[in-house]
mmCIF file of C-alpha atoms in Angstrom:
data_model
loop_
_atom_site.group_PDB
_atom_site.id
_atom_site.type_symbol
_atom_site.label_atom_id
_atom_site.label_comp_id
_atom_site.label_asym_id
_atom_site.label_seq_id
_atom_site.Cartn_x
_atom_site.Cartn_y
_atom_site.Cartn_z
ATOM 1 C CA MET A 257 -8.191 -6.479 -16.298
ATOM 2 C CA ARG A 258 -8.877 -3.019 -17.601
ATOM 3 C CA TYR A 259 -9.506 -1.189 -14.327
ATOM 4 C CA PRO A 260 -6.928 1.467 -13.306
ATOM 5 C CA ARG A 261 -5.564 0.390 -9.924
ATOM 6 C CA VAL A 262 -2.663 0.520 -7.515
ATOM 7 C CA VAL A 263 -1.650 -1.396 -4.396
ATOM 8 C CA VAL A 264 -0.286 0.568 -1.425
ATOM 9 C CA ALA A 265 2.032 -1.860 0.385
ATOM 10 C CA GLY A 266 4.566 -1.686 3.196
ATOM 11 C CA LEU A 267 7.567 -3.637 4.385
ATOM 12 C CA ALA A 268 5.833 -4.359 7.717
ATOM 13 C CA SER A 269 2.798 -3.475 9.782
ATOM 14 C CA GLY A 270 2.834 0.004 11.278
ATOM 15 C CA VAL A 271 4.794 1.714 8.479
ATOM 16 C CA GLY A 272 1.965 4.019 7.400
ATOM 17 C CA LYS A 273 0.042 2.039 4.770
ATOM 18 C CA THR A 274 -3.381 3.086 6.057
ATOM 19 C CA THR A 275 -2.400 6.742 6.356
ATOM 20 C CA VAL A 276 -0.925 6.834 2.847
ATOM 21 C CA ALA A 277 -3.687 4.770 1.221
ATOM 22 C CA THR A 278 -6.487 6.775 2.837
ATOM 23 C CA GLY A 279 -4.770 10.070 2.024
ATOM 24 C CA LEU A 280 -4.325 8.989 -1.593
ATOM 25 C CA MET A 281 -7.991 7.988 -1.821
ATOM 26 C CA ALA A 282 -9.125 11.340 -0.422
ATOM 27 C CA ALA A 283 -6.779 13.287 -2.738
ATOM 28 C CA LEU A 284 -8.034 11.437 -5.806
ATOM 29 C CA ARG A 285 -11.642 12.033 -4.774
ATOM 30 C CA ARG A 286 -10.917 15.758 -4.296
ATOM 31 C CA ARG A 287 -9.698 15.797 -7.902
ATOM 32 C CA GLY A 288 -13.136 14.629 -8.976
ATOM 33 C CA LEU A 289 -12.324 10.951 -9.502
ATOM 34 C CA THR A 290 -14.574 8.108 -8.407
ATOM 35 C CA VAL A 291 -12.359 5.954 -6.188
ATOM 36 C CA GLN A 292 -13.019 2.375 -5.098
ATOM 37 C CA ALA A 293 -11.132 1.288 -1.990
ATOM 38 C CA PHE A 294 -10.061 -2.221 -1.059
ATOM 39 C CA LYS A 295 -8.264 -3.720 1.942
ATOM 40 C CA ILE A 296 -6.398 -6.990 1.684
ATOM 41 C CA GLY A 297 -7.420 -9.432 4.413
ATOM 42 C CA PRO A 298 -10.371 -9.516 6.817
ATOM 43 C CA ASP A 299 -9.689 -6.142 8.491
ATOM 44 C CA PHE A 300 -12.964 -4.377 9.284
ATOM 45 C CA ILE A 301 -11.480 -1.127 10.649
ATOM 46 C CA ASP A 302 -9.446 0.234 7.721
ATOM 47 C CA PRO A 303 -12.369 -0.052 5.260
ATOM 48 C CA LYS A 304 -14.268 2.404 7.475
ATOM 49 C CA TYR A 305 -11.517 4.978 6.891
ATOM 50 C CA HIS A 306 -11.598 4.138 3.191
ATOM 51 C CA THR A 307 -15.360 4.658 3.056
ATOM 52 C CA ALA A 308 -14.982 8.071 4.697
ATOM 53 C CA ALA A 309 -12.256 9.042 2.199
ATOM 54 C CA THR A 310 -14.020 7.826 -0.948
ATOM 55 C CA GLY A 311 -17.729 8.141 -0.154
ATOM 56 C CA ARG A 312 -18.132 4.518 -1.298
ATOM 57 C CA PRO A 313 -18.140 1.308 0.751
ATOM 58 C CA GLY A 314 -14.648 -0.139 1.179
ATOM 59 C CA ARG A 315 -14.278 -3.806 0.211
ATOM 60 C CA ASN A 316 -12.054 -6.609 1.473
ATOM 61 C CA LEU A 317 -10.001 -8.868 -0.786
ATOM 62 C CA ASP A 318 -9.092 -11.947 1.230
ATOM 63 C CA THR A 319 -7.382 -14.915 -0.430
ATOM 64 C CA TRP A 320 -7.655 -16.885 2.813
ATOM 65 C CA ILE A 321 -11.465 -16.774 2.961
ATOM 66 C CA MET A 322 -12.210 -16.484 -0.782
ATOM 67 C CA ASN A 323 -10.865 -18.472 -3.672
ATOM 68 C CA ARG A 324 -8.910 -16.654 -6.354
ATOM 69 C CA ARG A 325 -11.830 -16.434 -8.775
ATOM 70 C CA GLN A 326 -14.018 -14.893 -6.069
ATOM 71 C CA VAL A 327 -11.356 -12.264 -5.327
ATOM 72 C CA LYS A 328 -11.114 -11.362 -9.022
ATOM 73 C CA THR A 329 -14.902 -11.218 -9.374
ATOM 74 C CA LEU A 330 -15.350 -9.078 -6.254
ATOM 75 C CA PHE A 331 -12.637 -6.716 -7.443
ATOM 76 C CA SER A 332 -14.057 -6.418 -10.966
ATOM 77 C CA LYS A 333 -17.629 -5.810 -9.810
ATOM 78 C CA ALA A 334 -16.649 -3.180 -7.230
ATOM 79 C CA ALA A 335 -14.159 -1.448 -9.564
ATOM 80 C CA ALA A 336 -16.596 -1.267 -12.483
ATOM 81 C CA GLY A 337 -17.634 2.303 -13.165
ATOM 82 C CA CYS A 338 -14.852 3.804 -11.042
ATOM 83 C CA ASP A 339 -11.986 5.929 -12.291
ATOM 84 C CA VAL A 340 -9.393 4.219 -10.091
ATOM 85 C CA SER A 341 -9.098 1.590 -7.364
ATOM 86 C CA VAL A 342 -6.698 1.850 -4.434
ATOM 87 C CA ILE A 343 -5.899 -1.435 -2.696
ATOM 88 C CA GLU A 344 -4.336 -1.197 0.763
ATOM 89 C CA GLY A 345 -2.039 -4.064 1.644
ATOM 90 C CA VAL A 346 -1.706 -6.062 4.829
ATOM 91 C CA MET A 347 1.371 -6.705 7.032
ATOM 92 C CA GLY A 348 4.673 -6.841 5.138
ATOM 93 C CA PHE A 349 4.442 -6.923 1.338
ATOM 94 C CA LEU A 350 5.638 -10.530 0.994
ATOM 95 C CA ASP A 351 4.287 -11.893 4.289
ATOM 96 C CA GLY A 352 1.453 -14.393 4.160
ATOM 97 C CA ALA A 353 0.238 -17.746 5.387
ATOM 98 C CA ASN A 354 3.251 -19.685 4.103
ATOM 99 C CA SER A 355 6.707 -19.234 2.598
ATOM 100 C CA LEU A 356 5.155 -18.721 -0.842
ATOM 101 C CA GLY A 357 3.367 -15.577 0.344
ATOM 102 C CA ARG A 358 -0.128 -17.054 0.054
ATOM 103 C CA THR A 359 -2.686 -14.510 1.362
ATOM 104 C CA SER A 360 -0.076 -11.734 1.240
ATOM 105 C CA THR A 361 -0.256 -8.321 -0.378
ATOM 106 C CA TYR A 362 2.152 -9.686 -2.980
ATOM 107 C CA ASP A 363 -0.263 -12.568 -3.665
ATOM 108 C CA VAL A 364 -3.204 -10.230 -4.343
ATOM 109 C CA ALA A 365 -1.082 -7.793 -6.398
ATOM 110 C CA LYS A 366 0.093 -10.718 -8.527
ATOM 111 C CA LEU A 367 -3.428 -12.130 -8.890
ATOM 112 C CA LEU A 368 -4.851 -8.773 -9.989
ATOM 113 C CA LYS A 369 -1.731 -7.796 -11.995
ATOM 114 C CA THR A 370 -1.446 -4.545 -10.070
ATOM 115 C CA PRO A 371 1.588 -2.259 -9.652
ATOM 116 C CA VAL A 372 2.697 -1.449 -6.121
ATOM 117 C CA VAL A 373 3.567 1.777 -4.348
ATOM 118 C CA LEU A 374 5.754 0.768 -1.410
ATOM 119 C CA VAL A 375 5.561 2.787 1.824
ATOM 120 C CA VAL A 376 8.919 2.718 3.620
ATOM 121 C CA ASP A 377 9.366 3.907 7.203
ATOM 122 C CA VAL A 378 12.809 5.514 7.008
ATOM 123 C CA ASN A 379 13.061 6.557 10.648
ATOM 124 C CA ALA A 380 16.729 6.223 11.680
ATOM 125 C CA MET A 381 17.934 4.895 8.300
ATOM 126 C CA MET A 382 19.134 6.042 4.897
ATOM 127 C CA GLU A 383 21.096 3.533 2.776
ATOM 128 C CA THR A 384 19.331 0.679 4.545
ATOM 129 C CA ALA A 385 16.054 1.914 3.052
ATOM 130 C CA ALA A 386 17.528 1.284 -0.398
ATOM 131 C CA ALA A 387 18.590 -2.230 0.588
ATOM 132 C CA LEU A 388 15.099 -3.026 1.876
ATOM 133 C CA VAL A 389 13.398 -1.672 -1.242
ATOM 134 C CA LYS A 390 15.840 -3.435 -3.563
ATOM 135 C CA GLY A 391 15.381 -6.716 -1.702
ATOM 136 C CA ALA A 392 11.590 -6.478 -1.834
ATOM 137 C CA SER A 393 11.758 -5.642 -5.541
ATOM 138 C CA GLU A 394 14.052 -8.566 -6.334
ATOM 139 C CA LEU A 395 11.857 -11.012 -4.415
ATOM 140 C CA SER A 396 8.623 -9.727 -5.929
ATOM 141 C CA GLY A 397 9.225 -11.335 -9.317
ATOM 142 C CA GLU A 398 6.241 -10.639 -11.578
ATOM 143 C CA VAL A 399 4.844 -7.882 -9.353
ATOM 144 C CA LYS A 400 6.234 -4.456 -10.187
ATOM 145 C CA ILE A 401 7.114 -2.082 -7.374
ATOM 146 C CA ALA A 402 6.449 1.050 -9.399
ATOM 147 C CA ALA A 403 7.246 3.698 -6.796
ATOM 148 C CA VAL A 404 8.216 4.395 -3.191
ATOM 149 C CA ILE A 405 6.823 6.805 -0.605
ATOM 150 C CA LEU A 406 9.153 7.617 2.281
ATOM 151 C CA ASN A 407 7.490 7.893 5.695
ATOM 152 C CA ARG A 408 8.755 9.413 8.965
ATOM 153 C CA VAL A 409 11.358 11.567 7.236
ATOM 154 C CA ALA A 410 13.417 13.622 9.740
ATOM 155 C CA GLY A 411 13.962 16.643 7.478
ATOM 156 C CA PRO A 412 15.027 17.824 4.005
ATOM 157 C CA GLY A 413 18.551 16.399 4.272
ATOM 158 C CA HIS A 414 17.257 13.021 5.417
ATOM 159 C CA GLU A 415 14.708 12.968 2.593
ATOM 160 C CA LYS A 416 17.361 13.830 0.005
ATOM 161 C CA ALA A 417 19.723 11.095 1.268
ATOM 162 C CA CYS A 418 16.988 8.435 1.358
ATOM 163 C CA ARG A 419 15.630 9.442 -2.047
ATOM 164 C CA ARG A 420 19.100 9.360 -3.593
ATOM 165 C CA ALA A 421 19.876 5.941 -2.058
ATOM 166 C CA VAL A 422 16.588 4.318 -3.117
ATOM 167 C CA GLU A 423 16.658 5.712 -6.645
ATOM 168 C CA LYS A 424 20.351 4.896 -7.147
ATOM 169 C CA HIS A 425 20.443 1.371 -5.701
ATOM 170 C CA ALA A 426 16.881 0.080 -6.126
ATOM 171 C CA LYS A 427 16.216 1.971 -9.389
ATOM 172 C CA ILE A 428 12.667 2.789 -8.243
ATOM 173 C CA PRO A 429 11.381 6.383 -8.179
ATOM 174 C CA VAL A 430 10.506 8.026 -4.880
ATOM 175 C CA ILE A 431 7.237 9.880 -5.491
ATOM 176 C CA GLY A 432 6.647 11.333 -2.049
ATOM 177 C CA ALA A 433 7.918 11.873 1.469
ATOM 178 C CA ILE A 434 5.973 12.320 4.702
ATOM 179 C CA PRO A 435 7.681 14.125 7.590
ATOM 180 C CA ASN A 436 8.027 12.552 11.007
ATOM 181 C CA SER A 437 5.423 14.390 13.039
ATOM 182 C CA GLN A 438 3.664 13.828 16.360
ATOM 183 C CA GLU A 439 0.383 14.870 14.699
ATOM 184 C CA MET A 440 0.806 12.023 12.201
ATOM 185 C CA ASN A 441 1.436 9.368 14.861
ATOM 186 C CA LEU A 442 -1.956 7.722 15.231
ATOM 187 C CA PRO A 443 -2.749 5.117 17.912
ATOM 188 C CA GLU A 444 -2.835 1.491 16.764
ATOM 189 C CA ARG A 445 -4.157 -1.831 17.991
ATOM 190 C CA HIS A 446 -4.169 -5.403 16.691
ATOM 191 C CA LEU A 447 -5.891 -4.620 13.367
ATOM 192 C CA GLY A 448 -4.425 -1.196 12.714
ATOM 193 C CA LEU A 449 -5.384 2.366 13.520
ATOM 194 C CA VAL A 450 -7.813 3.081 16.334
ATOM 195 C CA PRO A 451 -10.979 4.643 14.852
#
């Protein structure tokens, strides 16, 4: 596939995937790029945020409801004519309908041969963040975790320690850090953020 794209994944639900993905979409649009947004799974709430950020209808990529060819076709048709596609993951990166990760973010990233930016909630951890990232990277096989974004960072010292640990032990660059802030804590429900 020739379409520029990235998957925004997390190690679990509630780590900040929607916030990061939607922010990335909006930032790319502000730079003058045409952005196509996708959400893995049947979620109907997050694509509304994506539509607001990109000015284009968000699409769902669901390997439970659609067969693999349909997912590829839907992606290709929606991504055509866009500068970049941002695909927001679902649940934990490797978590799906069975132990092989079917229907997972990993499954879709592998199917579409897409690199992953992993959002890691580092609240109350430092070295453990590196262990989690390294473990996810080792289990992801053919799917490349290209970068990490730290979320819920307590301050500059915490960011520096987490960044150093992840880059040293997991050998994956940290490309951003989001401070822990009450303003950033958005209410959630079963499918994600409350609109």
